[in-house]
Coordinates of C-alpha atoms in Angstrom, one line a residue:
M16 CA 0.0 0.0 0.0
E17 CA 2.7 2.5 1.0
G18 CA 4.7 1.6 -2.1
C19 CA 1.7 2.3 -4.4
N20 CA 1.1 5.6 -2.5
K21 CA 4.7 6.7 -3.2
A22 CA 4.5 6.0 -6.9
R23 CA 1.1 7.7 -7.1
K24 CA 2.3 10.9 -5.5
T25 CA 5.1 11.0 -8.0
L26 CA 3.0 10.2 -11.1
S27 CA -0.2 11.9 -10.4
G28 CA -1.6 13.4 -13.5
R29 CA -4.7 14.4 -11.7
P30 CA -5.3 18.1 -11.2
W31 CA -4.2 18.2 -7.5
R32 CA -0.9 19.6 -6.3
W33 CA -0.5 16.5 -4.2
F34 CA -2.3 13.1 -3.7
D35 CA -3.1 12.1 -0.1
E36 CA -3.3 8.4 0.8
S37 CA -6.8 8.9 2.1
M38 CA -7.9 9.2 -1.6
L39 CA -6.7 5.7 -2.4
D40 CA -9.9 4.1 -1.3
C41 CA -10.6 2.0 -4.3
C42 CA -10.5 -1.9 -4.3
E43 CA -10.0 -2.3 -0.5
P44 CA -11.2 -0.1 2.4
L45 CA -8.2 1.7 3.9
E46 CA -9.0 0.5 7.4
K47 CA -8.7 -3.1 6.2
V48 CA -5.4 -2.3 4.5
K49 CA -4.0 -0.8 7.7
E50 CA -5.0 -3.9 9.6
K51 CA -4.1 -6.7 7.2
G52 CA -2.1 -5.2 4.4
I53 CA -2.8 -5.5 0.7
S54 CA -2.1 -8.2 -1.8
F55 CA 0.0 -7.8 -5.0
G56 CA -3.2 -8.2 -7.1
K57 CA -5.1 -5.5 -5.1
L58 CA -2.2 -3.1 -5.4
V59 CA -2.4 -3.5 -9.1
C60 CA -6.1 -3.1 -8.9
L61 CA -5.7 0.1 -6.9
A62 CA -3.3 1.6 -9.5
H63 CA -5.7 0.7 -12.3
C64 CA -8.6 2.2 -10.3
A65 CA -6.7 5.4 -9.6
G66 CA -6.2 5.9 -13.4
A67 CA -2.6 5.0 -13.8
K68 CA -1.2 3.0 -16.8
V69 CA -0.1 -0.3 -15.3
E70 CA 1.8 -3.4 -16.3
A71 CA 2.2 -6.1 -13.7
F72 CA 4.3 -9.2 -13.7
R73 CA 4.7 -12.0 -11.2
T74 CA 8.2 -13.6 -11.2
N75 CA 6.8 -16.7 -13.0
Q76 CA 5.5 -14.4 -15.8
S77 CA 8.8 -12.6 -16.4
T78 CA 12.6 -13.1 -16.1
I79 CA 15.4 -11.4 -14.1
D80 CA 16.8 -10.2 -17.4
D81 CA 13.5 -8.5 -18.3
F82 CA 13.3 -7.1 -14.8
R83 CA 16.8 -5.6 -15.1
K84 CA 15.8 -3.9 -18.4
Y85 CA 12.7 -2.4 -16.9
I86 CA 14.7 -1.0 -14.0
I87 CA 17.3 0.5 -16.3
R88 CA 14.7 2.1 -18.5
C89 CA 12.5 3.5 -15.6
S90 CA 15.5 4.7 -13.6
A91 CA 16.4 7.0 -16.6
S92 CA 12.8 8.2 -17.0
E93 CA 10.4 10.5 -15.2
D94 CA 7.4 8.9 -16.8
C95 CA 7.9 5.3 -15.6
H96 CA 8.3 3.8 -12.1
V97 CA 8.9 0.3 -10.8
I98 CA 7.2 -1.0 -7.7
S99 CA 8.6 -4.2 -6.2
S100 CA 6.7 -6.6 -4.1
Y101 CA 9.1 -8.7 -2.1
H102 CA 9.7 -10.6 1.2
R103 CA 11.9 -8.8 3.7
G104 CA 13.3 -12.0 5.0
A105 CA 15.6 -12.3 2.0
F106 CA 17.4 -9.2 3.2
K107 CA 17.4 -10.3 6.8
Q108 CA 15.1 -7.5 7.7
T109 CA 12.2 -7.6 10.1
G110 CA 8.8 -8.1 8.6
T111 CA 7.4 -10.2 5.8
G112 CA 5.7 -8.9 2.6
H113 CA 6.4 -5.4 1.5
F114 CA 6.1 -2.9 -1.3
S115 CA 8.6 -0.2 -2.3
P116 CA 9.6 1.6 -5.4
I117 CA 12.9 1.2 -7.1
G118 CA 14.9 4.4 -7.3
G119 CA 17.9 3.5 -9.4
Y120 CA 20.3 0.9 -10.8
H121 CA 24.1 0.5 -10.4
A122 CA 25.3 -1.1 -13.7
G123 CA 28.8 -1.8 -12.4
R124 CA 27.6 -3.8 -9.4
D125 CA 24.2 -4.9 -10.8
M126 CA 22.4 -3.5 -7.8
A127 CA 19.0 -1.8 -7.3
L128 CA 18.2 1.1 -5.0
I129 CA 15.2 0.4 -2.9
L130 CA 13.3 3.5 -1.7
D131 CA 11.9 1.8 1.4
V132 CA 8.6 3.5 2.2
A133 CA 9.0 2.6 5.8
R134 CA 11.9 5.0 6.3
F135 CA 11.5 4.9 10.1
K136 CA 12.8 1.3 9.8
Y137 CA 15.1 1.3 6.8
P138 CA 16.5 4.2 4.8
P139 CA 17.0 3.9 1.0
H140 CA 19.4 1.0 0.5
W141 CA 21.2 -0.9 -2.4
V142 CA 20.6 -4.6 -2.8
P143 CA 22.0 -7.1 -5.4
L144 CA 19.5 -7.4 -8.2
T145 CA 19.7 -11.2 -7.9
L146 CA 18.8 -11.0 -4.2
L147 CA 15.9 -8.7 -4.9
W148 CA 14.6 -11.2 -7.5
E149 CA 14.9 -14.0 -5.0
A150 CA 12.9 -11.9 -2.5
M151 CA 10.2 -11.3 -5.1
D152 CA 10.1 -15.0 -6.2
R153 CA 8.7 -16.1 -2.8
V154 CA 5.1 -17.2 -2.5
D155 CA 2.6 -15.0 -0.7
D156 CA 0.9 -17.4 1.8
A157 CA -2.3 -15.3 1.7
T158 CA -2.9 -15.8 -2.0
G159 CA -0.7 -18.8 -2.9
Q160 CA 0.8 -16.6 -5.7
R161 CA 4.3 -15.4 -6.3
R162 CA 5.2 -11.8 -5.8
G163 CA 6.5 -9.6 -8.6
F164 CA 6.8 -6.0 -9.8
V165 CA 4.6 -3.3 -11.3
L166 CA 5.4 -0.7 -13.9
V167 CA 3.4 2.4 -13.3
S168 CA 3.2 5.4 -15.7
R169 CA 1.1 8.3 -16.6
P170 CA -2.0 7.6 -18.8
H171 CA -2.3 9.3 -22.2
R172 CA -5.5 11.0 -20.9
E173 CA -6.3 12.0 -17.4
P174 CA -9.3 10.1 -16.1
G175 CA -11.6 10.8 -13.2
L176 CA -11.7 14.6 -13.5
L177 CA -15.1 15.0 -11.9
Y178 CA -16.5 11.6 -10.8
T179 CA -15.1 8.6 -9.1
L180 CA -16.2 5.4 -7.3
S181 CA -15.5 4.9 -3.6
C182 CA -15.4 1.8 -1.5
K183 CA -14.9 3.7 1.8
H184 CA -18.5 2.7 2.8
E185 CA -19.0 -1.0 3.8
N186 CA -21.9 -1.4 1.4
W187 CA -19.8 -0.9 -1.7
V188 CA -19.6 -4.7 -2.4
G189 CA -23.4 -5.0 -2.5
I190 CA -23.7 -1.9 -4.7
A191 CA -21.1 -3.1 -7.2
K192 CA -22.8 -6.5 -7.3
Y193 CA -26.2 -4.9 -7.9
L194 CA -24.9 -2.7 -10.8
V195 CA -23.0 -5.5 -12.6
D196 CA -25.0 -8.6 -11.8
E197 CA -28.5 -7.6 -10.7
V198 CA -29.3 -4.8 -13.1
P199 CA -28.9 -7.0 -16.2
K200 CA -31.1 -9.7 -14.6
I201 CA -33.8 -7.0 -13.8
V202 CA -33.6 -5.7 -17.4
K203 CA -34.0 -9.2 -18.8
S204 CA -36.8 -10.3 -16.4
K205 CA -39.3 -7.5 -17.1
D206 CA -41.3 -6.5 -20.1
F207 CA -40.6 -2.8 -20.1
K208 CA -42.8 -0.5 -22.2
D209 CA -40.8 2.8 -22.0
F210 CA -37.5 4.2 -20.6
E211 CA -39.2 5.9 -17.7
E212 CA -40.4 2.5 -16.4
V213 CA -36.8 1.2 -16.7
L214 CA -35.5 4.1 -14.6
T215 CA -38.3 3.6 -12.0
V216 CA -37.4 0.0 -11.5
L217 CA -33.6 0.5 -11.4
F218 CA -33.5 3.5 -9.2
T219 CA -36.1 2.4 -6.7
S220 CA -34.2 -0.8 -6.2
L221 CA -30.9 0.9 -5.5
P222 CA -29.1 -0.4 -2.3
S223 CA -29.0 1.8 0.7
N224 CA -26.2 4.3 1.0
F225 CA -25.9 4.3 -2.8
G226 CA -24.9 8.0 -2.6
E227 CA -21.7 7.0 -0.8
F228 CA -20.6 4.9 -3.8
V229 CA -20.4 7.5 -6.6
K230 CA -18.6 10.7 -5.7
W231 CA -17.8 13.9 -7.4
V232 CA -14.2 15.0 -7.0
A233 CA -13.8 18.2 -5.0
E234 CA -10.7 20.4 -4.9
V235 CA -10.0 21.8 -1.5
R236 CA -7.5 24.5 -0.7
R237 CA -6.3 26.3 2.4
R238 CA -7.3 30.0 2.4
E239 CA -4.7 32.5 3.7
D240 CA -5.2 36.1 4.7
G241 CA -8.8 36.0 3.5
D242 CA -7.7 35.8 -0.2
H243 CA -10.4 34.1 -2.3
S244 CA -8.7 34.8 -5.7
L245 CA -7.9 31.9 -8.0
S246 CA -4.6 31.3 -9.8
Q247 CA -4.6 30.6 -13.5
E248 CA -3.8 26.9 -12.7
E249 CA -6.8 26.6 -10.5
K250 CA -9.0 28.3 -13.1
G251 CA -7.8 25.9 -15.7
R252 CA -8.5 22.8 -13.6
L253 CA -12.0 24.1 -12.7
A254 CA -12.7 24.8 -16.4
L255 CA -12.0 21.2 -17.2
K256 CA -14.4 19.9 -14.5
E257 CA -17.0 22.4 -15.7
E258 CA -16.7 21.2 -19.3
V259 CA -17.3 17.6 -18.1
L260 CA -20.3 18.7 -16.1
R261 CA -21.7 20.7 -19.1
Q262 CA -21.2 17.7 -21.4
V263 CA -23.1 15.5 -18.9
Q264 CA -26.0 17.9 -18.7
E265 CA -26.2 18.3 -22.5
T266 CA -26.9 14.5 -23.0
L267 CA -30.4 13.4 -23.8
L268 CA -30.0 10.8 -21.1
F269 CA -29.6 13.6 -18.5
K270 CA -32.9 15.1 -19.6
H271 CA -34.6 11.8 -19.1
V272 CA -33.1 11.5 -15.6
V273 CA -34.1 15.0 -14.6
T274 CA -37.7 14.4 -15.8
F275 CA -37.8 11.1 -13.9
L276 CA -36.4 12.6 -10.6
S277 CA -38.8 15.6 -10.8
S278 CA -41.7 13.1 -10.7
V279 CA -40.3 10.9 -7.9
N280 CA -42.6 10.3 -5.0
S281 CA -41.1 11.5 -1.7
C282 CA -42.0 8.2 -0.2
C283 CA -39.4 6.4 -2.3
R284 CA -36.6 5.9 0.3
S285 CA -33.6 5.4 -2.1
M286 CA -34.4 8.3 -4.3
S287 CA -35.4 10.7 -1.6
V288 CA -32.0 10.3 0.0
L289 CA -30.3 11.2 -3.3
V290 CA -32.6 14.2 -3.9
H291 CA -32.0 15.6 -0.4
K292 CA -28.3 15.4 -0.8
N293 CA -28.4 17.8 -3.7
E294 CA -28.4 20.9 -1.5
L295 CA -24.9 22.5 -1.7
P296 CA -25.1 24.1 1.8
D297 CA -26.0 20.7 3.2
I298 CA -22.8 19.0 2.0
A299 CA -20.5 22.0 2.5
E300 CA -19.8 21.3 6.1
K301 CA -18.8 17.7 5.5
V302 CA -16.6 18.6 2.6
C303 CA -14.8 21.5 4.4
C304 CA -14.1 19.2 7.4
Q305 CA -12.7 16.5 5.2
G306 CA -10.5 18.9 3.4
A307 CA -9.3 20.5 6.6
R308 CA -8.4 17.0 8.0
I309 CA -6.4 16.2 4.9
L310 CA -4.6 19.6 4.8
A311 CA -3.7 19.2 8.5
G312 CA -2.4 15.7 7.9
K313 CA -4.9 14.2 10.3
F314 CA -7.3 12.3 8.1
D315 CA -7.2 9.2 10.2
S316 CA -7.0 11.0 13.5
S317 CA -9.8 10.6 16.1
E318 CA -9.5 14.3 16.8
R319 CA -12.8 16.2 16.4
F320 CA -13.2 18.6 13.5
Y321 CA -16.3 20.7 13.1
C322 CA -17.3 23.5 10.8
R323 CA -18.2 26.6 12.7
E324 CA -19.7 28.2 9.6
T325 CA -19.9 27.8 5.9
C326 CA -20.5 30.3 3.2
V327 CA -21.5 29.8 -0.5
K328 CA -19.9 32.6 -2.6
C329 CA -20.0 33.5 -6.2
L330 CA -16.8 35.3 -7.2
K331 CA -16.2 37.3 -10.4
A332 CA -13.1 39.2 -11.2
N333 CA -12.7 41.5 -14.2
S334 CA -14.1 39.7 -17.3
D335 CA -13.7 36.2 -15.8
K336 CA -16.6 33.8 -15.6
P337 CA -18.1 33.7 -12.1
V338 CA -16.8 31.0 -9.8
T339 CA -18.8 29.2 -7.1
L340 CA -16.8 28.8 -3.9
V341 CA -17.7 27.2 -0.6
S342 CA -15.8 28.8 2.3
G343 CA -15.6 27.2 5.7
T344 CA -14.1 27.9 9.1
V345 CA -13.1 24.5 10.5
V346 CA -12.2 24.2 14.2
N347 CA -9.9 21.5 15.7
G348 CA -9.4 22.2 19.4
S349 CA -8.0 25.6 19.6
I350 CA -6.9 25.7 16.0
E351 CA -9.0 27.2 13.2
Q352 CA -8.5 26.6 9.5
E353 CA -10.0 28.6 6.7
V354 CA -10.7 26.4 3.7
D355 CA -12.3 26.8 0.3
V356 CA -13.9 24.2 -1.9
L357 CA -13.9 25.0 -5.6
V358 CA -17.3 24.0 -7.1
P359 CA -17.6 23.2 -10.8
S360 CA -20.7 24.7 -12.3
S361 CA -22.2 24.6 -15.8
Q362 CA -24.7 27.4 -15.7
I363 CA -24.5 30.4 -13.3
G364 CA -27.2 32.9 -13.4
G365 CA -28.2 35.5 -10.8
C366 CA -26.0 33.9 -8.1
G367 CA -26.2 35.7 -4.8
C368 CA -23.4 35.9 -2.4
G369 CA -23.6 35.4 1.3
C370 CA -24.0 32.6 3.8
G371 CA -26.7 30.0 3.8
P372 CA -28.8 28.7 0.9
S373 CA -28.8 30.7 -2.2
N374 CA -30.1 30.5 -5.7
C375 CA -26.7 28.9 -6.7
I376 CA -28.3 25.6 -5.8
G377 CA -28.4 23.0 -8.6
I378 CA -25.5 24.3 -10.7
Y379 CA -22.9 21.8 -9.3
P380 CA -22.6 18.0 -9.6
A381 CA -25.7 16.5 -8.0
G382 CA -28.0 13.5 -8.1
N383 CA -29.1 14.2 -11.6
D384 CA -25.5 14.2 -13.0
I385 CA -24.3 11.3 -10.9
L386 CA -27.2 9.0 -11.9
T387 CA -26.6 10.0 -15.5
V388 CA -22.9 9.1 -15.6
L389 CA -23.7 5.9 -13.6
I390 CA -26.1 4.7 -16.3
L391 CA -23.5 5.6 -18.9
A392 CA -20.9 3.6 -17.0
L393 CA -22.8 0.4 -16.8
P394 CA -21.3 -2.5 -18.9
K395 CA -22.4 -2.5 -22.5
E396 CA -24.1 -5.9 -22.2
T397 CA -26.4 -4.5 -19.4
W398 CA -29.1 -3.6 -21.9
S399 CA -29.0 -6.7 -24.1
G400 CA -32.0 -8.2 -22.3
I401 CA -34.5 -5.5 -23.3
R402 CA -37.3 -7.3 -25.2
D403 CA -38.9 -4.4 -27.0
E404 CA -36.8 -3.6 -30.1
K405 CA -37.8 0.0 -30.3
L406 CA -37.0 0.6 -26.6
S407 CA -33.7 -1.3 -27.0
R408 CA -32.7 1.0 -29.9
Q409 CA -33.7 4.0 -27.8
I410 CA -31.6 3.0 -24.8
L411 CA -28.6 2.1 -26.9
G412 CA -28.8 5.5 -28.5
L413 CA -28.9 7.1 -25.0
V414 CA -26.0 5.2 -23.5
T415 CA -23.5 4.4 -26.3
T416 CA -20.2 6.0 -25.4
E417 CA -19.2 6.4 -29.0
N418 CA -21.7 9.2 -29.3
L419 CA -20.2 11.2 -26.3
P420 CA -17.8 14.1 -26.5
T421 CA -14.2 13.1 -25.8
L422 CA -13.9 14.4 -22.3
L423 CA -17.1 12.8 -21.1
Q424 CA -16.3 9.6 -23.0
E425 CA -13.0 9.3 -21.1
E426 CA -14.8 10.0 -17.8
V427 CA -17.4 7.4 -18.4
L428 CA -14.9 4.7 -19.5
H429 CA -12.8 5.4 -16.4
L430 CA -15.9 4.8 -14.2
R431 CA -16.7 1.6 -16.2
R432 CA -13.2 0.3 -15.6
Q433 CA -13.5 1.1 -11.9
L434 CA -16.8 -0.7 -11.7
H435 CA -15.2 -3.7 -13.5
I436 CA -12.2 -3.7 -11.2
L437 CA -14.4 -3.4 -8.0
R438 CA -16.4 -6.4 -9.2
R439 CA -13.2 -8.4 -9.6
C440 CA -12.2 -7.4 -6.1
Q441 CA -15.6 -8.6 -4.8
E442 CA -15.1 -11.9 -6.5
N443 CA -11.5 -12.2 -5.2
K444 CA -10.2 -12.6 -8.7
V445 CA -7.7 -9.7 -8.8
D446 CA -4.8 -11.9 -7.7
E447 CA -5.6 -14.4 -10.5
D448 CA -5.8 -11.9 -13.4
L449 CA -3.4 -8.9 -13.3
A450 CA -4.4 -7.6 -16.7
A451 CA -6.0 -4.2 -17.2
P452 CA -9.8 -4.5 -17.7
S453 CA -10.8 -4.5 -21.4
I454 CA -13.7 -2.0 -21.7

């Protein structure tokens, strides 16, 4: 886990200045990782899920000569990194299985530089490449598989600009199973007459806490000296997110979802939970507190953080487009932090400034958008069971990714890959098949 975190911080093509380990919550809940560790297959799964380009090899799938070539190549490149999965016992170190990135290669002595992520135990150290291979060639008792190495590099396109799947909540297994396994069965078992009936059945059957599974990615920053101004870099990142949001809201599928949600009866438990979470002031306090925890380096701390106040602001400087900002004052003991959350919006009109609810509500990623991208991200074969040919053609026209603009297409395919990977995790198949999902 730590080894993957090290590589991800180095390689992050995401729009953050840094990548905190609390964000690596895909494939395995972090609490479980801290308690039991993580297998080689799930580390690979995690890298795929976070959007990196990954090639993974167990020792019985490669050779020491190939391993040496990869280390030499990546040691001379900023775009490629090697993560080694090895047993500490081969180096006469305390502990068992471990992950660490390889930082260099000494050609004269045929040695590799291990950047041990547990620096409190072992600083960076050189080991003979043959000994490192021996340490990787040991079988992991938990999986019965050999260890190996992973090549991690930046993808050609940056995925997950606005949406991501999370397995922080314990119900993620059931939700992933529902989406991949149960939805196709539901589609096949019923004689649907129109698309609204399909949405009704699917959304009213959603597992509890579904809203914890699909997240929109928020950018949080520390505010200093009361300055709310945005840098050109921040404006650029926000513009990308807003473009994805705009593309979602311009799809015909989005219009169907909006129409459906507007007619949902309030007695529908699953949908009412989603609808109520659409209020920006309602989620501002939680987001500000999470951001303050991360910025303070205390994400896993039991210390109490609470938001004394939040404020929804709409900023406009010179000829720039107005920017929606949630400002919060977060208190931790005697320490106060001023934090801002940059909120992507696709249509701003008549936004008022000030604290509390405003007419800015509804311009940021909400239930409508999330449900739309979720439907788009379902596996292609989900809809093959629709009996009515006209309805089948209509649905395929609404969900086919080939019809989407490039940015949204990449966003949807990334979510689809994440869903596929999480399903493999739930089936405990990630250690059997290390290949990238074919979507």
